[in-house]
Every structure is written in structure tokens, then in C-alpha cells.
Amino acid sequence: MIIVKNCQQLQNARSEIQGTVALVTTMGNLHQGHLSLVEKAKQEADNVIVTIFVNPLQFSANEDLDSYPRTLTDDIEKLETLGVDLLFTPTNDDIYPEGMNSHTHVIVPSISYLYCGANRKRHFLGVTTIVCKLFNLTRPNVAIFGKKDFQQLTIIQKMVTDLAMPIKIIGMPTFRESSGLAMSSRNRYLSSEEKQQAATLYETLKWAEQQLKSGHSNYREIESIAITKLKERHFNVEYFNICQHTTLSPATDGDKKLVILCASKFRKPRLIDNIIVDLTPSL
Ligand code: PAF
């Protein structure tokens, strides 16, 4: 595996690559969920590029940028084992040489200010800016993202469509602990007992899915009961919404393809999760 540390080195290494390229962008601290994206990338293209960059532009002032887990040596070992071709590990100065506020920003309007963007106004601006830059530097044919960050995936897909970027975006299923808790680098802020309790988030999503599948069509009532259930279990719920699957607008009666999105603080970390529900009658 070739490891490059700045944009110039990456562009030089990219120009040597023959055949198709699949890209997996990460912030490091790789777990099984990330590794499943790399495995998919290997099936999709002749070459796999992985990036590790804890992007300051997508963190709010009160978030965990400084304490975000950085485990580069371990990550490199995992990526070597999987046979990744090229790894990019830039510094903040490489990506934002004049500072992140002077850098050009890429923003997908409206949808970036809902749900995970409602209280974190620059979060998705940070994501789309870095992803766009990484796309331009690596020129992938395919890019793989996790469905755990469903809103992020939807926004990146919209950016690619709107800006006519010739890149196929693939979303991969969420990897879960045996308790059902979605894997996340931030789960390390929880003890094993707390992780077990945190799985209530997924259980509540499954409960809401069941309500929908059994014909309960008062979506706002389901959301409100789910929030009450979570609060009773000491979750500090940010949102729990039944949404239309592609636009992410609040689902209404006729909508059949739905996604339930939720985010909540639990103990130290902020957890997000979702579940896709298809109510289209099967033939
Ligand atoms: O999902 C993540 O890890 C990040 O948001 C991403 C896509 C790598 C951009 O920094």
C-alpha cells in the first residue's frame, strides 16, 4: 500500500493508476463498518483509495474534534491486510492551506439544515466541501459510503447529481454490535454496560418499523411515542422522524418508501441511527 500525505503526492500517485478507482473516505479509527466499505470497494474497481482525515470543518465548536479517536498505526495495519492500493492521510494545512474559513465551501441547500444539520449549521457544509475536494483529488469511478449516516449519503448523492460528477455512489448497510447498536467510532466513549443500554435506540427504531408495518399511519404519533420511550431510558433525543426515503421530508400518508432517522445524546456520545421501511405491498 502506498501512503501519501499531501495533495501533490496524491495527485502524482493518482496519475500513475491504471484502471478503475473506488474511493472510501473516512475519519480513521476504522471498525468493521469501514472495513465492509473497503471490501465493497475492492469488488467494484481495479484500485482502492482510502482517505483518513478528521475534517475540522464539519465539527461544531462544542464537539469532540480534539478528542476524536486517532489510531493511524492500527488503521494502516487493517488497510494493508485488506489490500488497499493507496492511502491518503493529509494534515489540516494540506487540505486548508489558507485556513478552513477562507477555503471554497460546497453546500447542498435545504436538506443540509434538517435533522443532523438543524443545530449544527456548518456540519454538512464541512462534509460536502471535503468530499468534493477528495473526489477531485482522487477522481474515483465509484465511492462507497455507509447508510448509518443516511442523511450524509443522501446529501452526497444530491451533490454528485447536481454537479454532474461522473461518480457512482454506493450506500452500504449499517454494521451493528450483537446488541443491535450501530457501530461508530464514538461508541468507545461508552462502557460495555452503557453500550448494551444504548442499543435501545435501535430497539425503538425496530418498534416504530413494526408500527408502520402493522398499518399504524399516524406518523407523528409514532414519533412522539418513540421519543417518550427513549426519554424514559435517559436518552436526550435530538430528533426521531419518519421521512420520505429520497427527499427526507416528513412522510405523509401516501408515502410507501420511508426512512426513520434519529439522533440522540446518550451519556457522553451523540448517537445516530436509522431504519429503512418499505411499505410497498409485495406482489
Ligand atoms: O462519514 C465520515 O466519516 C465523514 O463525514 C466523511 C465522509 C469521511 C467526511 O469527512
Coordinates of C-alpha atoms and ligand atoms in Angstrom, one line a residue:
M1 CA 0.0 0.0 0.0
I2 CA 1.3 3.4 -1.0
I3 CA 0.8 6.1 1.7
V4 CA 0.7 9.7 0.6
K5 CA 0.5 12.7 3.0
N6 CA -0.3 15.7 0.9
C7 CA -2.4 16.7 -2.1
Q8 CA 0.5 17.0 -4.6
Q9 CA 1.8 13.5 -3.7
L10 CA -1.8 12.2 -4.0
Q11 CA -2.3 13.7 -7.4
N12 CA 1.1 12.3 -8.6
A13 CA 0.2 8.8 -7.3
R14 CA -3.3 9.0 -8.8
S15 CA -1.9 9.9 -12.3
E16 CA 0.1 6.6 -12.2
I17 CA -3.0 4.5 -11.5
Q18 CA -4.4 2.5 -14.4
G19 CA -7.9 1.1 -14.5
T20 CA -11.0 2.0 -12.4
V21 CA -10.8 3.5 -8.9
A22 CA -13.1 3.1 -5.9
L23 CA -12.8 5.6 -3.0
V24 CA -13.6 5.1 0.7
T25 CA -13.4 8.4 2.6
T26 CA -13.0 8.1 6.4
M27 CA -12.0 9.9 9.6
G28 CA -10.0 6.9 10.7
N29 CA -10.4 4.8 13.9
L30 CA -11.5 2.1 11.5
H31 CA -14.1 -0.5 12.6
Q32 CA -15.8 -3.4 10.9
G33 CA -18.3 -1.0 9.3
H34 CA -15.5 0.9 7.5
L35 CA -13.8 -2.4 6.5
S36 CA -17.0 -3.6 4.9
L37 CA -16.9 -0.4 2.7
V38 CA -13.3 -1.2 1.7
E39 CA -14.3 -4.8 0.8
K40 CA -17.1 -3.5 -1.3
A41 CA -14.7 -1.0 -3.0
K42 CA -12.4 -4.0 -3.9
Q43 CA -15.3 -5.7 -5.7
E44 CA -16.3 -2.5 -7.5
A45 CA -13.0 -1.4 -9.1
D46 CA -9.4 -2.3 -10.0
N47 CA -7.9 0.0 -7.5
V48 CA -9.0 1.1 -4.0
I49 CA -8.1 4.5 -2.5
V50 CA -8.8 5.2 1.2
T51 CA -8.6 8.6 2.9
I52 CA -8.2 9.3 6.6
F53 CA -8.8 12.9 7.6
V54 CA -10.5 14.2 10.7
N55 CA -12.1 17.1 9.0
P56 CA -12.3 20.2 11.3
L57 CA -14.8 22.0 9.1
Q58 CA -17.6 19.5 9.9
F59 CA -17.2 19.8 13.7
S60 CA -19.0 22.4 15.7
A61 CA -17.1 24.4 18.4
N62 CA -18.7 22.3 21.2
E63 CA -18.0 18.9 19.6
D64 CA -15.2 16.3 20.1
L65 CA -12.7 17.4 17.4
D66 CA -9.7 17.4 19.8
S67 CA -10.6 14.1 21.5
Y68 CA -11.8 12.3 18.3
P69 CA -10.0 8.9 18.4
R70 CA -6.9 8.9 16.1
T71 CA -5.4 5.4 15.6
L72 CA -3.4 5.7 12.5
T73 CA -0.9 2.8 13.1
D74 CA -3.8 0.4 13.7
D75 CA -5.7 1.7 10.7
I76 CA -2.8 1.3 8.4
E77 CA -2.4 -2.3 9.5
K78 CA -6.0 -3.1 8.8
L79 CA -5.9 -1.4 5.4
E80 CA -2.7 -3.3 4.4
T81 CA -4.4 -6.6 5.3
L82 CA -7.3 -5.8 3.1
G83 CA -5.0 -5.0 0.2
V84 CA -5.8 -1.2 -0.2
D85 CA -3.7 0.3 -3.0
L86 CA -3.4 3.9 -1.9
L87 CA -3.9 5.7 1.5
F88 CA -4.1 9.5 1.8
T89 CA -3.5 10.9 5.3
P90 CA -3.3 14.7 4.9
T91 CA -2.9 17.3 7.7
N92 CA -5.3 20.3 8.1
D93 CA -2.7 22.6 6.4
D94 CA -2.6 20.3 3.3
I95 CA -6.4 20.5 2.9
Y96 CA -7.0 24.0 4.0
P97 CA -3.7 25.9 3.3
E98 CA -5.2 29.3 4.0
G99 CA -7.4 28.1 6.8
M100 CA -10.8 26.4 6.6
N101 CA -12.8 29.6 6.6
S102 CA -11.0 31.1 3.6
H103 CA -11.4 27.8 1.6
T104 CA -14.1 27.5 -1.0
H105 CA -17.2 25.9 0.6
V106 CA -19.6 23.5 -1.1
I107 CA -23.1 23.4 0.2
V108 CA -26.2 21.4 -0.8
P109 CA -29.0 23.7 0.3
S110 CA -32.2 23.0 2.4
I111 CA -31.5 19.3 3.2
S112 CA -28.2 20.2 4.9
Y113 CA -30.1 22.2 7.5
L114 CA -32.5 19.5 8.6
Y115 CA -32.1 16.8 11.2
C116 CA -28.3 16.5 11.9
G117 CA -27.9 19.9 10.3
A118 CA -30.6 21.7 12.3
N119 CA -28.4 22.5 15.3
R120 CA -25.0 22.1 13.5
K121 CA -25.3 24.7 10.7
R122 CA -21.8 24.0 9.2
H123 CA -21.8 20.3 9.6
F124 CA -22.9 19.2 6.1
L125 CA -21.1 22.2 4.5
G126 CA -18.0 20.7 6.0
V127 CA -18.8 17.2 4.7
T128 CA -19.7 18.3 1.2
T129 CA -16.6 20.6 1.0
I130 CA -14.2 17.8 2.0
V131 CA -15.9 15.1 0.0
C132 CA -15.9 17.3 -3.1
K133 CA -12.2 18.0 -2.7
L134 CA -11.4 14.4 -2.1
F135 CA -13.4 13.4 -5.3
N136 CA -11.4 16.0 -7.3
L137 CA -8.1 14.8 -5.9
T138 CA -8.8 11.1 -6.4
R139 CA -11.1 11.1 -9.5
P140 CA -12.9 7.9 -8.5
N141 CA -15.3 5.9 -10.7
V142 CA -17.2 4.7 -7.6
A143 CA -17.3 6.0 -4.0
I144 CA -18.7 3.9 -1.1
F145 CA -20.4 5.4 2.0
G146 CA -22.2 3.8 5.0
K147 CA -26.0 4.0 5.3
K148 CA -25.6 4.7 9.0
D149 CA -25.1 8.3 8.0
F150 CA -28.2 8.2 5.8
Q151 CA -28.6 12.0 5.6
Q152 CA -25.0 12.4 4.7
L153 CA -25.3 9.7 2.0
T154 CA -28.4 11.5 0.6
I155 CA -26.7 14.9 0.5
I156 CA -23.6 13.5 -1.2
Q157 CA -25.7 11.7 -3.8
K158 CA -27.5 15.1 -4.4
M159 CA -24.2 16.9 -4.7
V160 CA -22.9 14.4 -7.3
T161 CA -26.2 14.6 -9.3
D162 CA -26.5 18.4 -9.2
L163 CA -22.9 19.0 -10.1
A164 CA -22.9 16.2 -12.8
M165 CA -19.9 14.5 -11.2
P166 CA -19.3 11.2 -13.1
I167 CA -19.1 9.1 -9.9
K168 CA -21.3 6.2 -8.8
I169 CA -22.3 6.5 -5.2
I170 CA -22.9 3.2 -3.3
G171 CA -24.5 3.0 0.1
M172 CA -23.7 0.0 2.3
P173 CA -25.8 -1.4 5.2
T174 CA -25.0 -0.4 8.8
F175 CA -22.8 -2.7 10.7
R176 CA -24.1 -3.5 14.2
E177 CA -22.8 -4.9 17.5
S178 CA -24.6 -8.1 18.6
S179 CA -26.8 -5.9 20.8
G180 CA -28.0 -4.0 17.7
L181 CA -26.1 -0.8 18.5
A182 CA -24.8 0.7 15.2
M183 CA -21.0 0.6 15.0
S184 CA -19.4 4.0 15.4
S185 CA -16.0 5.4 16.4
R186 CA -17.9 7.3 19.1
N187 CA -19.1 4.1 20.8
R188 CA -15.7 4.0 22.5
Y189 CA -17.0 6.7 24.8
L190 CA -19.4 4.1 26.3
S191 CA -18.7 1.3 28.8
S192 CA -19.8 -2.2 27.8
E193 CA -22.9 -1.8 30.1
E194 CA -23.7 1.6 28.5
K195 CA -23.3 0.1 25.0
Q196 CA -25.9 -2.5 26.0
Q197 CA -28.3 0.2 27.2
A198 CA -27.6 2.4 24.0
A199 CA -29.0 -0.5 21.9
T200 CA -32.4 0.9 23.0
L201 CA -32.1 3.4 20.2
Y202 CA -32.2 0.6 17.6
E203 CA -34.9 -1.3 19.5
T204 CA -37.0 1.8 19.4
L205 CA -36.5 2.1 15.6
K206 CA -37.5 -1.5 15.2
W207 CA -40.6 -0.8 17.4
A208 CA -41.5 2.1 15.1
E209 CA -40.9 0.0 12.0
Q210 CA -43.3 -2.6 13.4
Q211 CA -45.9 0.0 14.0
L212 CA -45.7 1.2 10.4
K213 CA -45.7 -2.4 9.0
S214 CA -48.8 -3.2 11.0
G215 CA -50.7 -0.3 9.4
H216 CA -50.4 2.4 12.0
S217 CA -50.4 5.5 9.8
N218 CA -50.3 8.4 12.3
Y219 CA -46.6 9.0 11.8
R220 CA -46.4 12.0 14.2
E221 CA -48.0 9.9 17.0
I222 CA -45.4 7.1 16.4
E223 CA -42.6 9.7 16.5
S224 CA -43.9 11.2 19.7
I225 CA -44.3 7.8 21.5
A226 CA -40.8 6.7 20.4
I227 CA -39.3 9.9 21.8
T228 CA -41.1 9.4 25.1
K229 CA -39.8 5.8 25.3
L230 CA -36.3 7.0 24.7
K231 CA -36.5 9.8 27.2
E232 CA -37.7 7.3 29.8
R233 CA -34.4 5.4 29.2
H234 CA -32.3 8.6 29.7
F235 CA -31.8 9.4 26.0
N236 CA -31.5 13.1 25.3
V237 CA -33.3 12.9 22.0
E238 CA -32.4 15.4 19.2
Y239 CA -34.9 14.1 16.6
F240 CA -36.8 11.0 15.7
N241 CA -38.5 11.4 12.4
I242 CA -40.4 9.2 9.9
C243 CA -39.3 10.6 6.5
Q244 CA -39.8 10.1 2.8
H245 CA -36.9 7.9 1.7
T246 CA -35.3 10.1 -1.0
T247 CA -36.1 13.7 -0.1
L248 CA -36.1 13.1 3.7
S249 CA -39.1 15.4 4.0
P250 CA -41.6 14.4 6.8
A251 CA -43.5 11.3 5.5
T252 CA -47.2 11.8 4.7
D253 CA -50.0 9.2 4.2
G254 CA -49.3 8.1 0.6
D255 CA -45.5 7.6 1.0
K256 CA -44.5 4.0 0.9
K257 CA -40.7 4.2 0.9
L258 CA -39.7 5.6 4.2
V259 CA -36.7 6.0 6.4
I260 CA -36.9 6.6 10.1
L261 CA -34.0 8.9 11.2
C262 CA -32.9 9.5 14.7
A263 CA -30.2 11.2 16.8
S264 CA -29.8 11.3 20.5
K265 CA -27.2 12.0 23.1
F266 CA -26.7 9.1 25.4
R267 CA -24.2 9.5 28.3
K268 CA -21.2 11.2 26.5
P269 CA -21.7 10.5 22.8
R270 CA -24.2 11.7 20.3
L271 CA -25.6 8.6 18.5
I272 CA -27.3 8.4 15.2
D273 CA -29.2 5.6 13.5
N274 CA -31.9 4.9 11.0
I275 CA -34.0 2.1 9.6
I276 CA -35.4 1.9 6.0
V277 CA -39.0 0.8 5.8
D278 CA -40.7 -0.2 2.5
L279 CA -44.5 -0.3 2.8
T280 CA -45.0 -1.1 -0.9
P281 CA -47.3 -4.2 -1.0
S282 CA -45.4 -7.3 -2.2
L283 CA -47.0 -9.0 -5.2
Ligands
PAF1 O1 -18.6 9.8 7.4 C1 -17.5 10.3 7.7 O2 -16.6 9.6 8.3 C2 -17.1 11.7 7.3 O3 -18.3 12.5 7.4 C3 -16.5 11.8 5.8 C4 -17.5 11.3 4.8 C5 -15.3 11.0 5.8 C6 -16.2 13.3 5.5 O4 -15.2 13.8 6.4

